[in-house]
């Protein structure tokens, strides 16, 4: 199964919420990977955490991802 990145999120907490929401809507996103050492989370750069889903889910998951991100980072939040 091929996975594609549908977006990047700078805040790890927001990324986790988006992953849970995607799963709740029936998508199958990958969990963020651990780093090379046991117990050490993957360090991410300026781009943030990538949200990866199976290629056949990418179009629909992207729409949900964009709406969730807009709601969580909008001017009223």
Short mmCIF file of N, CA, C and O in Angstrom, two decimals:
data_model
loop_
_atom_site.label_atom_id
_atom_site.label_comp_id
_atom_site.label_asym_id
_atom_site.label_seq_id
_atom_site.Cartn_x
_atom_site.Cartn_y
_atom_site.Cartn_z
N UNK A 1 0.85 -1.17 0.00
CA UNK A 1 0.00 0.00 0.00
C UNK A 1 0.90 1.23 0.00
O UNK A 1 1.78 1.37 0.83
N UNK A 2 0.66 2.13 -0.92
CA UNK A 2 1.43 3.37 -1.01
C UNK A 2 0.74 4.47 -0.21
O UNK A 2 -0.48 4.62 -0.27
N UNK A 3 1.53 5.23 0.53
CA UNK A 3 1.02 6.34 1.30
C UNK A 3 1.50 7.65 0.69
O UNK A 3 2.59 7.71 0.12
N UNK A 4 0.68 8.69 0.83
CA UNK A 4 1.05 10.03 0.36
C UNK A 4 0.84 11.02 1.50
O UNK A 4 -0.02 10.83 2.36
N UNK A 5 1.62 12.07 1.48
CA UNK A 5 1.49 13.12 2.48
C UNK A 5 0.45 14.12 1.99
O UNK A 5 0.59 14.68 0.91
N UNK A 6 -0.59 14.31 2.79
CA UNK A 6 -1.66 15.24 2.39
C UNK A 6 -1.47 16.63 2.99
O UNK A 6 -2.17 17.56 2.61
N UNK A 7 -0.53 16.76 3.91
CA UNK A 7 -0.27 18.07 4.49
C UNK A 7 0.74 18.00 5.61
O UNK A 7 1.15 16.91 6.03
N UNK A 8 1.16 19.16 6.07
CA UNK A 8 2.11 19.30 7.17
C UNK A 8 1.46 20.14 8.25
O UNK A 8 0.76 21.10 7.96
N UNK A 9 1.72 19.77 9.50
CA UNK A 9 1.20 20.52 10.64
C UNK A 9 2.37 20.85 11.55
O UNK A 9 3.14 19.97 11.92
N UNK A 10 2.52 22.12 11.90
CA UNK A 10 3.66 22.54 12.72
C UNK A 10 3.50 22.16 14.19
O UNK A 10 4.47 21.90 14.87
N UNK A 11 2.29 22.13 14.69
CA UNK A 11 2.02 21.83 16.09
C UNK A 11 1.73 20.35 16.25
O UNK A 11 0.77 19.83 15.67
N UNK A 12 2.54 19.64 17.05
CA UNK A 12 2.37 18.20 17.21
C UNK A 12 1.02 17.86 17.83
O UNK A 12 0.41 16.85 17.50
N UNK A 13 0.51 18.70 18.72
CA UNK A 13 -0.80 18.48 19.33
C UNK A 13 -1.92 18.56 18.30
O UNK A 13 -2.84 17.74 18.30
N UNK A 14 -1.84 19.52 17.41
CA UNK A 14 -2.83 19.66 16.34
C UNK A 14 -2.75 18.45 15.42
O UNK A 14 -3.77 17.90 15.00
N UNK A 15 -1.54 17.99 15.13
CA UNK A 15 -1.37 16.81 14.27
C UNK A 15 -2.05 15.60 14.88
O UNK A 15 -2.73 14.84 14.18
N UNK A 16 -1.91 15.41 16.18
CA UNK A 16 -2.53 14.26 16.83
C UNK A 16 -4.06 14.34 16.76
O UNK A 16 -4.73 13.34 16.55
N UNK A 17 -4.60 15.53 16.95
CA UNK A 17 -6.06 15.70 16.86
C UNK A 17 -6.53 15.39 15.45
O UNK A 17 -7.55 14.72 15.25
N UNK A 18 -5.81 15.86 14.45
CA UNK A 18 -6.18 15.60 13.06
C UNK A 18 -6.12 14.10 12.76
O UNK A 18 -7.00 13.55 12.10
N UNK A 19 -5.09 13.42 13.27
CA UNK A 19 -4.99 11.97 13.06
C UNK A 19 -6.18 11.24 13.66
O UNK A 19 -6.76 10.34 13.04
N UNK A 20 -6.59 11.63 14.86
CA UNK A 20 -7.74 11.01 15.51
C UNK A 20 -9.01 11.28 14.70
O UNK A 20 -9.84 10.38 14.48
N UNK A 21 -9.18 12.51 14.25
CA UNK A 21 -10.37 12.87 13.46
C UNK A 21 -10.41 12.10 12.14
O UNK A 21 -11.48 11.63 11.72
N UNK A 22 -9.26 11.97 11.49
CA UNK A 22 -9.22 11.20 10.24
C UNK A 22 -9.64 9.75 10.48
O UNK A 22 -10.44 9.19 9.74
N UNK A 23 -9.11 9.15 11.55
CA UNK A 23 -9.48 7.76 11.88
C UNK A 23 -10.98 7.66 12.19
O UNK A 23 -11.63 6.70 11.78
N UNK A 24 -11.50 8.64 12.92
CA UNK A 24 -12.93 8.63 13.27
C UNK A 24 -13.82 8.70 12.04
O UNK A 24 -14.96 8.23 12.06
N UNK A 25 -13.29 9.27 10.96
CA UNK A 25 -14.06 9.38 9.72
C UNK A 25 -13.76 8.23 8.76
O UNK A 25 -14.15 8.26 7.59
N UNK A 26 -13.05 7.21 9.24
CA UNK A 26 -12.82 6.02 8.44
C UNK A 26 -11.55 5.99 7.60
O UNK A 26 -11.36 5.07 6.81
N UNK A 27 -10.69 6.98 7.78
CA UNK A 27 -9.42 6.99 7.05
C UNK A 27 -8.37 6.22 7.85
O UNK A 27 -8.59 5.89 9.02
N UNK A 28 -7.25 5.94 7.23
CA UNK A 28 -6.21 5.13 7.84
C UNK A 28 -4.85 5.83 7.80
O UNK A 28 -3.93 5.37 7.13
N UNK A 29 -4.69 6.95 8.54
CA UNK A 29 -3.42 7.67 8.53
C UNK A 29 -2.34 6.89 9.27
O UNK A 29 -2.62 6.10 10.18
N UNK A 30 -1.09 7.12 8.86
CA UNK A 30 0.04 6.54 9.56
C UNK A 30 0.29 7.30 10.85
O UNK A 30 0.09 8.52 10.93
N UNK A 31 0.74 6.58 11.86
CA UNK A 31 1.17 7.21 13.11
C UNK A 31 2.49 7.92 12.87
O UNK A 31 3.31 7.41 12.09
N UNK A 32 2.73 9.04 13.54
CA UNK A 32 4.06 9.66 13.44
C UNK A 32 5.11 8.65 13.90
O UNK A 32 4.91 7.93 14.87
N UNK A 33 6.20 8.59 13.18
CA UNK A 33 7.25 7.61 13.48
C UNK A 33 8.12 8.06 14.65
O UNK A 33 8.34 9.25 14.85
N UNK A 34 8.59 7.06 15.39
CA UNK A 34 9.55 7.35 16.44
C UNK A 34 10.91 7.59 15.82
O UNK A 34 11.18 7.16 14.70
N UNK A 35 11.78 8.25 16.56
CA UNK A 35 13.14 8.50 16.09
C UNK A 35 13.96 7.22 16.11
O UNK A 35 13.47 6.12 16.35
N UNK A 36 15.22 7.33 15.88
CA UNK A 36 16.10 6.18 15.78
C UNK A 36 16.40 5.52 17.11
O UNK A 36 16.78 4.36 17.16
N UNK A 37 16.23 6.22 18.24
CA UNK A 37 16.51 5.64 19.54
C UNK A 37 15.21 5.32 20.26
O UNK A 37 14.23 6.06 20.14
N UNK A 38 15.18 4.23 21.02
CA UNK A 38 13.96 3.89 21.76
C UNK A 38 13.52 5.02 22.68
O UNK A 38 14.32 5.60 23.40
N UNK A 39 12.24 5.35 22.61
CA UNK A 39 11.69 6.39 23.47
C UNK A 39 11.96 7.81 23.03
O UNK A 39 11.52 8.75 23.68
N UNK A 40 12.65 7.98 21.93
CA UNK A 40 12.96 9.33 21.44
C UNK A 40 12.04 9.63 20.27
O UNK A 40 12.08 8.95 19.26
N UNK A 41 11.16 10.62 20.42
CA UNK A 41 10.26 10.93 19.31
C UNK A 41 11.02 11.48 18.11
O UNK A 41 12.12 12.02 18.26
N UNK A 42 10.42 11.34 16.96
CA UNK A 42 11.01 11.87 15.73
C UNK A 42 11.08 13.39 15.83
O UNK A 42 10.10 14.05 16.13
N UNK A 43 12.25 13.93 15.62
CA UNK A 43 12.39 15.38 15.62
C UNK A 43 11.99 15.91 14.26
O UNK A 43 12.42 15.38 13.24
N UNK A 44 11.15 16.93 14.24
CA UNK A 44 10.71 17.44 12.95
C UNK A 44 11.18 18.87 12.78
O UNK A 44 11.39 19.58 13.75
N UNK A 45 11.33 19.25 11.54
CA UNK A 45 11.86 20.56 11.22
C UNK A 45 10.78 21.62 11.13
O UNK A 45 9.68 21.48 11.67
N UNK A 46 11.09 22.66 10.42
CA UNK A 46 10.16 23.79 10.28
C UNK A 46 8.85 23.38 9.63
O UNK A 46 7.83 24.00 9.84
N UNK A 47 8.89 22.36 8.78
CA UNK A 47 7.69 21.94 8.08
C UNK A 47 6.69 21.28 9.01
O UNK A 47 5.51 21.23 8.74
N UNK A 48 7.16 20.70 10.10
CA UNK A 48 6.28 20.07 11.07
C UNK A 48 6.10 18.59 10.82
O UNK A 48 6.97 17.92 10.29
N UNK A 49 4.93 18.10 11.23
CA UNK A 49 4.60 16.68 11.14
C UNK A 49 3.82 16.45 9.85
O UNK A 49 2.82 17.11 9.59
N UNK A 50 4.26 15.47 9.08
CA UNK A 50 3.54 15.11 7.86
C UNK A 50 2.36 14.21 8.17
O UNK A 50 2.47 13.31 9.01
N UNK A 51 1.24 14.44 7.53
CA UNK A 51 0.06 13.60 7.68
C UNK A 51 -0.01 12.72 6.44
O UNK A 51 -0.22 13.22 5.33
N UNK A 52 0.19 11.42 6.63
CA UNK A 52 0.25 10.46 5.53
C UNK A 52 -0.96 9.53 5.57
O UNK A 52 -1.30 8.99 6.63
N UNK A 53 -1.59 9.34 4.41
CA UNK A 53 -2.73 8.43 4.28
C UNK A 53 -2.51 7.56 3.05
O UNK A 53 -1.72 7.89 2.17
N UNK A 54 -3.24 6.42 2.98
CA UNK A 54 -3.14 5.60 1.77
C UNK A 54 -3.51 6.41 0.53
O UNK A 54 -4.38 7.29 0.58
N UNK A 55 -2.84 6.10 -0.55
CA UNK A 55 -3.02 6.86 -1.79
C UNK A 55 -4.48 6.91 -2.24
O UNK A 55 -4.96 7.95 -2.70
N UNK A 56 -5.21 5.81 -2.08
CA UNK A 56 -6.61 5.79 -2.54
C UNK A 56 -7.55 6.59 -1.64
O UNK A 56 -8.69 6.85 -2.02
N UNK A 57 -7.09 7.03 -0.47
CA UNK A 57 -7.90 7.86 0.43
C UNK A 57 -7.50 9.33 0.37
O UNK A 57 -8.14 10.17 0.99
N UNK A 58 -6.45 9.63 -0.35
CA UNK A 58 -5.84 10.96 -0.29
C UNK A 58 -6.78 12.10 -0.68
O UNK A 58 -6.80 13.13 -0.01
N UNK A 59 -7.56 11.94 -1.72
CA UNK A 59 -8.41 13.05 -2.18
C UNK A 59 -9.43 13.44 -1.12
O UNK A 59 -9.55 14.62 -0.76
N UNK A 60 -10.15 12.46 -0.58
CA UNK A 60 -11.17 12.76 0.43
C UNK A 60 -10.54 13.18 1.75
O UNK A 60 -11.03 14.09 2.42
N UNK A 61 -9.44 12.53 2.14
CA UNK A 61 -8.77 12.87 3.40
C UNK A 61 -8.20 14.29 3.35
O UNK A 61 -8.19 14.99 4.36
N UNK A 62 -7.75 14.72 2.18
CA UNK A 62 -7.22 16.07 2.04
C UNK A 62 -8.29 17.11 2.31
O UNK A 62 -8.03 18.12 2.98
N UNK A 63 -9.49 16.88 1.81
CA UNK A 63 -10.59 17.82 2.06
C UNK A 63 -10.87 17.94 3.56
O UNK A 63 -11.01 19.05 4.08
N UNK A 64 -10.95 16.81 4.24
CA UNK A 64 -11.19 16.83 5.68
C UNK A 64 -10.02 17.48 6.41
O UNK A 64 -10.23 18.31 7.29
N UNK A 65 -8.80 17.14 6.04
CA UNK A 65 -7.61 17.73 6.65
C UNK A 65 -7.65 19.25 6.55
O UNK A 65 -7.42 19.97 7.53
N UNK A 66 -7.93 19.77 5.38
CA UNK A 66 -7.95 21.22 5.17
C UNK A 66 -9.02 21.90 6.01
O UNK A 66 -8.78 22.96 6.58
N UNK A 67 -10.20 21.29 6.09
CA UNK A 67 -11.27 21.88 6.89
C UNK A 67 -10.94 21.85 8.38
O UNK A 67 -11.19 22.82 9.09
N UNK A 68 -10.40 20.74 8.84
CA UNK A 68 -10.02 20.64 10.25
C UNK A 68 -8.94 21.66 10.60
O UNK A 68 -9.04 22.35 11.62
N UNK A 69 -7.95 21.77 9.74
CA UNK A 69 -6.87 22.71 10.00
C UNK A 69 -7.38 24.15 9.99
O UNK A 69 -7.00 24.95 10.84
N UNK A 70 -8.28 24.45 9.08
CA UNK A 70 -8.86 25.79 9.02
C UNK A 70 -9.64 26.10 10.30
O UNK A 70 -9.53 27.18 10.87
N UNK A 71 -10.42 25.12 10.79
CA UNK A 71 -11.18 25.31 12.01
C UNK A 71 -10.29 25.48 13.23
O UNK A 71 -10.58 26.26 14.13
N UNK A 72 -9.18 24.75 13.27
CA UNK A 72 -8.32 24.75 14.45
C UNK A 72 -7.32 25.89 14.45
O UNK A 72 -6.76 26.21 15.50
N UNK A 73 -7.10 26.53 13.33
CA UNK A 73 -6.12 27.62 13.27
C UNK A 73 -6.75 28.93 12.80
O UNK A 73 -6.04 29.86 12.48
N UNK A 74 -8.06 28.99 12.78
CA UNK A 74 -8.75 30.18 12.30
C UNK A 74 -8.58 31.35 13.26
O UNK A 74 -8.04 31.23 14.36
N UNK A 75 -9.05 32.52 12.85
CA UNK A 75 -8.87 33.73 13.65
C UNK A 75 -9.61 33.70 14.99
O UNK A 75 -9.26 34.41 15.91
N UNK A 76 -10.64 32.85 15.10
CA UNK A 76 -11.42 32.80 16.34
C UNK A 76 -10.92 31.73 17.30
O UNK A 76 -11.57 31.46 18.31
N UNK A 77 -9.82 31.07 16.99
CA UNK A 77 -9.31 30.01 17.88
C UNK A 77 -8.07 30.44 18.60
O UNK A 77 -7.40 31.34 18.27
#
